[in-house]
Amino acid sequence: MVLSRFCLRAGVAVALMAGAAGLARADVNSPLPGTPDEIIVFRKANYKWMGDTFGDMKKAIESGADVTPFAAKANDMATWAKRIPTVFPVGSETGHETKALPTIWSNRAVFEERAAALGTAAAKLSTVAATGDKVAFADQYKVAGAACGACHRDFRAR
Ligand code: HEC
């Protein structure tokens, strides 16, 4: 009894904290939220998912683990890359401690090129993962990582 009440309370507390921190469950296929404010929360959650996924890939490369499970995840990264241009609408420049730089809106064409470059790199990473070739996967991982860095350098605050 005491325990279940505690669990219930703890669950509510976690949900409240997640709300306060502006966390949202990442899902690259879920529909775009309706307001710019919600879109900031949505994009941050999906970028965080991508960062975590990229970290898991790095660990697998370092430990020599099987890379085939990353075929689907790299494909999700490519899906996310295609959606990047849609998750920076006008009106989402500020709020929720966004690190998006104003250059995204003033230099849109280059920003979208950087997103497309990630899309190409991630799609290839997916193909390579499916073959199970660990060396080729590690090489393509570097190409994808360079695509992250190229965009962050010009379009994300440190
Ligand atoms: C086309 C540009 C672009 C590319 C490509 C890109 N990012 Fe980002 N990334 C951003 C921007 C802009 C933000 C800041 C978003 C915000 O705070 O609203 C961001 C934020 C993040 C964050 C922080 C999320 C959080 O917790 O708020 C992580 C982690 C991240 N990116 C990882 C990656 C990884 C890993 C890659 C490559 C696999 C990548 N990004 C590729 C532009 C990009």
PDB file of C-alpha atoms and ligand atoms in Angstrom:
ATOM      1  CA  MET A   1       0.000   0.000   0.000  1.00  0.00           C
ATOM      2  CA  VAL A   2       2.561   2.508   1.159  1.00  0.00           C
ATOM      3  CA  LEU A   3       4.813   1.460  -1.665  1.00  0.00           C
ATOM      4  CA  SER A   4       2.170   1.808  -4.368  1.00  0.00           C
ATOM      5  CA  ARG A   5       1.235   5.260  -3.091  1.00  0.00           C
ATOM      6  CA  PHE A   6       4.868   6.222  -3.141  1.00  0.00           C
ATOM      7  CA  CYS A   7       5.237   4.921  -6.704  1.00  0.00           C
ATOM      8  CA  LEU A   8       2.196   6.853  -7.814  1.00  0.00           C
ATOM      9  CA  ARG A   9       3.527  10.044  -6.276  1.00  0.00           C
ATOM     10  CA  ALA A  10       6.976   9.462  -7.710  1.00  0.00           C
ATOM     11  CA  GLY A  11       5.442   8.887 -11.140  1.00  0.00           C
ATOM     12  CA  VAL A  12       3.518  12.142 -10.964  1.00  0.00           C
ATOM     13  CA  ALA A  13       6.638  13.974  -9.793  1.00  0.00           C
ATOM     14  CA  VAL A  14       8.646  12.626 -12.715  1.00  0.00           C
ATOM     15  CA  ALA A  15       5.920  13.604 -15.166  1.00  0.00           C
ATOM     16  CA  LEU A  16       5.818  17.114 -13.688  1.00  0.00           C
ATOM     17  CA  MET A  17       9.570  17.439 -13.842  1.00  0.00           C
ATOM     18  CA  ALA A  18       9.608  16.286 -17.448  1.00  0.00           C
ATOM     19  CA  GLY A  19       6.967  18.899 -18.238  1.00  0.00           C
ATOM     20  CA  ALA A  20       8.911  21.620 -16.469  1.00  0.00           C
ATOM     21  CA  ALA A  21      12.100  20.729 -18.322  1.00  0.00           C
ATOM     22  CA  GLY A  22      10.219  20.810 -21.594  1.00  0.00           C
ATOM     23  CA  LEU A  23      11.011  17.193 -22.384  1.00  0.00           C
ATOM     24  CA  ALA A  24       9.043  15.350 -25.009  1.00  0.00           C
ATOM     25  CA  ARG A  25       9.287  11.775 -26.126  1.00  0.00           C
ATOM     26  CA  ALA A  26      11.409  11.676 -29.253  1.00  0.00           C
ATOM     27  CA  ASP A  27       9.881  10.021 -32.294  1.00  0.00           C
ATOM     28  CA  VAL A  28      11.155  11.066 -35.710  1.00  0.00           C
ATOM     29  CA  ASN A  29       7.917   9.897 -37.345  1.00  0.00           C
ATOM     30  CA  SER A  30       5.444  11.664 -35.083  1.00  0.00           C
ATOM     31  CA  PRO A  31       3.460  14.552 -36.578  1.00  0.00           C
ATOM     32  CA  LEU A  32       4.781  18.102 -36.336  1.00  0.00           C
ATOM     33  CA  PRO A  33       3.296  19.869 -33.273  1.00  0.00           C
ATOM     34  CA  GLY A  34       1.004  22.814 -33.925  1.00  0.00           C
ATOM     35  CA  THR A  35       2.775  25.779 -32.348  1.00  0.00           C
ATOM     36  CA  PRO A  36       6.349  27.105 -32.744  1.00  0.00           C
ATOM     37  CA  ASP A  37       6.724  26.765 -28.990  1.00  0.00           C
ATOM     38  CA  GLU A  38       5.883  23.052 -29.072  1.00  0.00           C
ATOM     39  CA  ILE A  39       8.089  22.594 -32.127  1.00  0.00           C
ATOM     40  CA  ILE A  40      11.148  23.810 -30.166  1.00  0.00           C
ATOM     41  CA  VAL A  41      10.483  21.124 -27.534  1.00  0.00           C
ATOM     42  CA  PHE A  42       9.914  18.544 -30.262  1.00  0.00           C
ATOM     43  CA  ARG A  43      13.119  19.342 -32.165  1.00  0.00           C
ATOM     44  CA  LYS A  44      15.239  19.361 -29.008  1.00  0.00           C
ATOM     45  CA  ALA A  45      13.912  15.928 -27.999  1.00  0.00           C
ATOM     46  CA  ASN A  46      14.649  14.463 -31.425  1.00  0.00           C
ATOM     47  CA  TYR A  47      18.109  16.018 -31.627  1.00  0.00           C
ATOM     48  CA  LYS A  48      18.796  14.597 -28.186  1.00  0.00           C
ATOM     49  CA  TRP A  49      17.659  11.176 -29.409  1.00  0.00           C
ATOM     50  CA  MET A  50      20.031  11.548 -32.357  1.00  0.00           C
ATOM     51  CA  GLY A  51      22.917  12.511 -30.057  1.00  0.00           C
ATOM     52  CA  ASP A  52      22.241   9.501 -27.806  1.00  0.00           C
ATOM     53  CA  THR A  53      21.949   7.185 -30.817  1.00  0.00           C
ATOM     54  CA  PHE A  54      25.177   8.528 -32.254  1.00  0.00           C
ATOM     55  CA  GLY A  55      26.828   7.878 -28.873  1.00  0.00           C
ATOM     56  CA  ASP A  56      25.592   4.272 -28.900  1.00  0.00           C
ATOM     57  CA  MET A  57      27.081   3.836 -32.370  1.00  0.00           C
ATOM     58  CA  LYS A  58      30.421   5.135 -31.159  1.00  0.00           C
ATOM     59  CA  LYS A  59      30.426   2.651 -28.286  1.00  0.00           C
ATOM     60  CA  ALA A  60      29.644  -0.206 -30.673  1.00  0.00           C
ATOM     61  CA  ILE A  61      32.498   0.848 -32.971  1.00  0.00           C
ATOM     62  CA  GLU A  62      34.925   1.049 -30.056  1.00  0.00           C
ATOM     63  CA  SER A  63      33.924  -2.340 -28.639  1.00  0.00           C
ATOM     64  CA  GLY A  64      33.725  -4.094 -32.013  1.00  0.00           C
ATOM     65  CA  ALA A  65      30.046  -4.962 -31.510  1.00  0.00           C
ATOM     66  CA  ASP A  66      27.662  -6.015 -34.278  1.00  0.00           C
ATOM     67  CA  VAL A  67      26.593  -2.917 -36.251  1.00  0.00           C
ATOM     68  CA  THR A  68      23.590  -4.378 -38.073  1.00  0.00           C
ATOM     69  CA  PRO A  69      21.122  -3.198 -35.354  1.00  0.00           C
ATOM     70  CA  PHE A  70      22.014   0.364 -36.383  1.00  0.00           C
ATOM     71  CA  ALA A  71      20.599   0.038 -39.900  1.00  0.00           C
ATOM     72  CA  ALA A  72      17.111   1.054 -38.711  1.00  0.00           C
ATOM     73  CA  LYS A  73      18.418   3.779 -36.406  1.00  0.00           C
ATOM     74  CA  ALA A  74      20.562   5.356 -39.115  1.00  0.00           C
ATOM     75  CA  ASN A  75      17.501   5.269 -41.350  1.00  0.00           C
ATOM     76  CA  ASP A  76      15.573   7.158 -38.633  1.00  0.00           C
ATOM     77  CA  MET A  77      18.408   9.688 -38.558  1.00  0.00           C
ATOM     78  CA  ALA A  78      17.982  10.179 -42.313  1.00  0.00           C
ATOM     79  CA  THR A  79      14.237  10.672 -41.758  1.00  0.00           C
ATOM     80  CA  TRP A  80      14.998  13.263 -39.090  1.00  0.00           C
ATOM     81  CA  ALA A  81      17.478  15.030 -41.393  1.00  0.00           C
ATOM     82  CA  LYS A  82      14.709  15.416 -43.986  1.00  0.00           C
ATOM     83  CA  ARG A  83      12.458  16.965 -41.349  1.00  0.00           C
ATOM     84  CA  ILE A  84      15.052  19.427 -39.996  1.00  0.00           C
ATOM     85  CA  PRO A  85      13.990  22.269 -42.360  1.00  0.00           C
ATOM     86  CA  THR A  86      10.399  21.990 -41.049  1.00  0.00           C
ATOM     87  CA  VAL A  87      11.277  22.193 -37.349  1.00  0.00           C
ATOM     88  CA  PHE A  88      12.693  25.722 -37.457  1.00  0.00           C
ATOM     89  CA  PRO A  89       9.618  27.730 -38.457  1.00  0.00           C
ATOM     90  CA  VAL A  90       9.466  31.509 -38.050  1.00  0.00           C
ATOM     91  CA  GLY A  91       8.421  32.102 -34.435  1.00  0.00           C
ATOM     92  CA  SER A  92      10.669  29.357 -33.005  1.00  0.00           C
ATOM     93  CA  GLU A  93      13.780  31.559 -32.709  1.00  0.00           C
ATOM     94  CA  THR A  94      13.590  31.865 -28.917  1.00  0.00           C
ATOM     95  CA  GLY A  95      12.285  29.981 -25.891  1.00  0.00           C
ATOM     96  CA  HIS A  96      13.004  26.730 -24.053  1.00  0.00           C
ATOM     97  CA  GLU A  97      16.694  27.707 -23.942  1.00  0.00           C
ATOM     98  CA  THR A  98      17.012  26.945 -27.633  1.00  0.00           C
ATOM     99  CA  LYS A  99      20.535  26.928 -29.011  1.00  0.00           C
ATOM    100  CA  ALA A 100      19.329  27.696 -32.522  1.00  0.00           C
ATOM    101  CA  LEU A 101      21.308  30.660 -33.895  1.00  0.00           C
ATOM    102  CA  PRO A 102      19.648  33.494 -35.875  1.00  0.00           C
ATOM    103  CA  THR A 103      21.779  32.387 -38.864  1.00  0.00           C
ATOM    104  CA  ILE A 104      19.279  29.544 -39.406  1.00  0.00           C
ATOM    105  CA  TRP A 105      16.726  32.106 -40.551  1.00  0.00           C
ATOM    106  CA  SER A 106      19.155  34.543 -42.229  1.00  0.00           C
ATOM    107  CA  ASN A 107      21.144  31.879 -44.099  1.00  0.00           C
ATOM    108  CA  ARG A 108      18.427  29.356 -44.749  1.00  0.00           C
ATOM    109  CA  ALA A 109      19.744  27.858 -47.982  1.00  0.00           C
ATOM    110  CA  VAL A 110      23.063  26.848 -46.406  1.00  0.00           C
ATOM    111  CA  PHE A 111      21.302  25.515 -43.304  1.00  0.00           C
ATOM    112  CA  GLU A 112      19.116  23.296 -45.482  1.00  0.00           C
ATOM    113  CA  GLU A 113      22.167  22.117 -47.453  1.00  0.00           C
ATOM    114  CA  ARG A 114      23.768  21.025 -44.169  1.00  0.00           C
ATOM    115  CA  ALA A 115      20.606  19.115 -43.252  1.00  0.00           C
ATOM    116  CA  ALA A 116      20.585  17.433 -46.673  1.00  0.00           C
ATOM    117  CA  ALA A 117      24.252  16.473 -46.254  1.00  0.00           C
ATOM    118  CA  LEU A 118      23.357  14.691 -43.021  1.00  0.00           C
ATOM    119  CA  GLY A 119      20.464  12.977 -44.787  1.00  0.00           C
ATOM    120  CA  THR A 120      22.785  11.573 -47.453  1.00  0.00           C
ATOM    121  CA  ALA A 121      25.412  10.510 -44.906  1.00  0.00           C
ATOM    122  CA  ALA A 122      22.848   8.836 -42.616  1.00  0.00           C
ATOM    123  CA  ALA A 123      21.162   6.974 -45.484  1.00  0.00           C
ATOM    124  CA  LYS A 124      24.553   5.587 -46.514  1.00  0.00           C
ATOM    125  CA  LEU A 125      25.313   4.730 -42.876  1.00  0.00           C
ATOM    126  CA  SER A 126      22.110   2.684 -42.823  1.00  0.00           C
ATOM    127  CA  THR A 127      23.070   0.776 -45.981  1.00  0.00           C
ATOM    128  CA  VAL A 128      26.552   0.079 -44.642  1.00  0.00           C
ATOM    129  CA  ALA A 129      25.200  -1.034 -41.235  1.00  0.00           C
ATOM    130  CA  ALA A 130      22.951  -3.562 -42.941  1.00  0.00           C
ATOM    131  CA  THR A 131      25.990  -5.213 -44.566  1.00  0.00           C
ATOM    132  CA  GLY A 132      27.560  -5.725 -41.120  1.00  0.00           C
ATOM    133  CA  ASP A 133      30.920  -4.395 -42.358  1.00  0.00           C
ATOM    134  CA  LYS A 134      32.365  -2.857 -39.189  1.00  0.00           C
ATOM    135  CA  VAL A 135      35.266  -1.058 -40.858  1.00  0.00           C
ATOM    136  CA  ALA A 136      33.033   0.530 -43.498  1.00  0.00           C
ATOM    137  CA  PHE A 137      30.552   1.461 -40.761  1.00  0.00           C
ATOM    138  CA  ALA A 138      33.276   3.210 -38.743  1.00  0.00           C
ATOM    139  CA  ASP A 139      34.383   5.138 -41.857  1.00  0.00           C
ATOM    140  CA  GLN A 140      30.862   6.257 -42.715  1.00  0.00           C
ATOM    141  CA  TYR A 141      30.218   7.145 -39.069  1.00  0.00           C
ATOM    142  CA  LYS A 142      33.019   9.699 -39.400  1.00  0.00           C
ATOM    143  CA  VAL A 143      31.403  11.163 -42.518  1.00  0.00           C
ATOM    144  CA  ALA A 144      28.091  11.506 -40.657  1.00  0.00           C
ATOM    145  CA  GLY A 145      29.842  13.034 -37.656  1.00  0.00           C
ATOM    146  CA  ALA A 146      31.415  15.652 -39.889  1.00  0.00           C
ATOM    147  CA  ALA A 147      27.910  16.530 -41.136  1.00  0.00           C
ATOM    148  CA  CYS A 148      26.781  17.129 -37.526  1.00  0.00           C
ATOM    149  CA  GLY A 149      29.794  19.325 -36.830  1.00  0.00           C
ATOM    150  CA  ALA A 150      29.462  21.333 -40.045  1.00  0.00           C
ATOM    151  CA  CYS A 151      25.951  22.406 -39.102  1.00  0.00           C
ATOM    152  CA  HIS A 152      26.610  22.984 -35.405  1.00  0.00           C
ATOM    153  CA  ARG A 153      29.598  25.190 -36.213  1.00  0.00           C
ATOM    154  CA  ASP A 154      27.491  27.779 -38.031  1.00  0.00           C
ATOM    155  CA  PHE A 155      23.970  27.261 -36.746  1.00  0.00           C
ATOM    156  CA  ARG A 156      24.037  26.138 -33.111  1.00  0.00           C
ATOM    157  CA  ALA A 157      25.175  28.125 -30.071  1.00  0.00           C
ATOM    158  CA  ARG A 158      27.798  26.493 -27.860  1.00  0.00           C
TER     159      ARG A 158
HETATM  160  C1  HEC B   1      21.311  21.118 -40.299  1.00  0.00           C
HETATM  161  C2  HEC B   1      21.860  21.398 -39.018  1.00  0.00           C
HETATM  162  C3  HEC B   1      22.182  20.316 -38.021  1.00  0.00           C
HETATM  163  C4  HEC B   1      22.696  19.061 -38.257  1.00  0.00           C
HETATM  164  C5  HEC B   1      23.075  18.426 -39.593  1.00  0.00           C
HETATM  165  C6  HEC B   1      22.829  18.443 -36.960  1.00  0.00           C
HETATM  166  N1  HEC B   1      22.424  19.289 -35.969  1.00  0.00           N
HETATM  167 FE1  HEC B   1      22.391  18.882 -33.976  1.00  0.00          FE
HETATM  168  N2  HEC B   1      21.487  20.689 -33.641  1.00  0.00           N
HETATM  169  C7  HEC B   1      21.279  21.675 -34.589  1.00  0.00           C
HETATM  170  C8  HEC B   1      20.658  22.829 -33.968  1.00  0.00           C
HETATM  171  C9  HEC B   1      20.302  24.136 -34.639  1.00  0.00           C
HETATM  172  C10 HEC B   1      20.474  22.485 -32.608  1.00  0.00           C
HETATM  173  C11 HEC B   1      19.836  23.356 -31.511  1.00  0.00           C
HETATM  174  C12 HEC B   1      18.329  23.047 -31.423  1.00  0.00           C
HETATM  175  C13 HEC B   1      17.622  23.873 -30.356  1.00  0.00           C
HETATM  176  O1  HEC B   1      18.203  24.059 -29.242  1.00  0.00           O
HETATM  177  O2  HEC B   1      16.494  24.344 -30.611  1.00  0.00           O
HETATM  178  C14 HEC B   1      21.007  21.125 -32.442  1.00  0.00           C
HETATM  179  C15 HEC B   1      21.019  20.438 -31.245  1.00  0.00           C
HETATM  180  C16 HEC B   1      21.595  19.208 -31.048  1.00  0.00           C
HETATM  181  C17 HEC B   1      21.678  18.528 -29.763  1.00  0.00           C
HETATM  182  C18 HEC B   1      21.162  19.057 -28.418  1.00  0.00           C
HETATM  183  C19 HEC B   1      19.727  18.579 -28.170  1.00  0.00           C
HETATM  184  C20 HEC B   1      19.183  19.074 -26.838  1.00  0.00           C
HETATM  185  O3  HEC B   1      19.293  18.319 -25.839  1.00  0.00           O
HETATM  186  O4  HEC B   1      18.654  20.210 -26.767  1.00  0.00           O
HETATM  187  C21 HEC B   1      22.322  17.332 -29.989  1.00  0.00           C
HETATM  188  C22 HEC B   1      22.658  16.269 -28.938  1.00  0.00           C
HETATM  189  C23 HEC B   1      22.625  17.266 -31.404  1.00  0.00           C
HETATM  190  N3  HEC B   1      22.176  18.420 -32.007  1.00  0.00           N
HETATM  191  C24 HEC B   1      23.269  16.210 -32.004  1.00  0.00           C
HETATM  192  C25 HEC B   1      23.472  16.110 -33.387  1.00  0.00           C
HETATM  193  C26 HEC B   1      24.102  14.967 -34.030  1.00  0.00           C
HETATM  194  C27 HEC B   1      24.648  13.743 -33.304  1.00  0.00           C
HETATM  195  C28 HEC B   1      24.098  15.228 -35.364  1.00  0.00           C
HETATM  196  C29 HEC B   1      24.606  14.378 -36.475  1.00  0.00           C
HETATM  197  C30 HEC B   1      24.314  12.950 -36.462  1.00  0.00           C
HETATM  198  C31 HEC B   1      23.484  16.540 -35.539  1.00  0.00           C
HETATM  199  N4  HEC B   1      23.123  17.037 -34.318  1.00  0.00           N
HETATM  200  C32 HEC B   1      23.316  17.151 -36.773  1.00  0.00           C
HETATM  201  C33 HEC B   1      21.598  21.597 -35.927  1.00  0.00           C
HETATM  202  C34 HEC B   1      22.039  20.457 -36.574  1.00  0.00           C
END
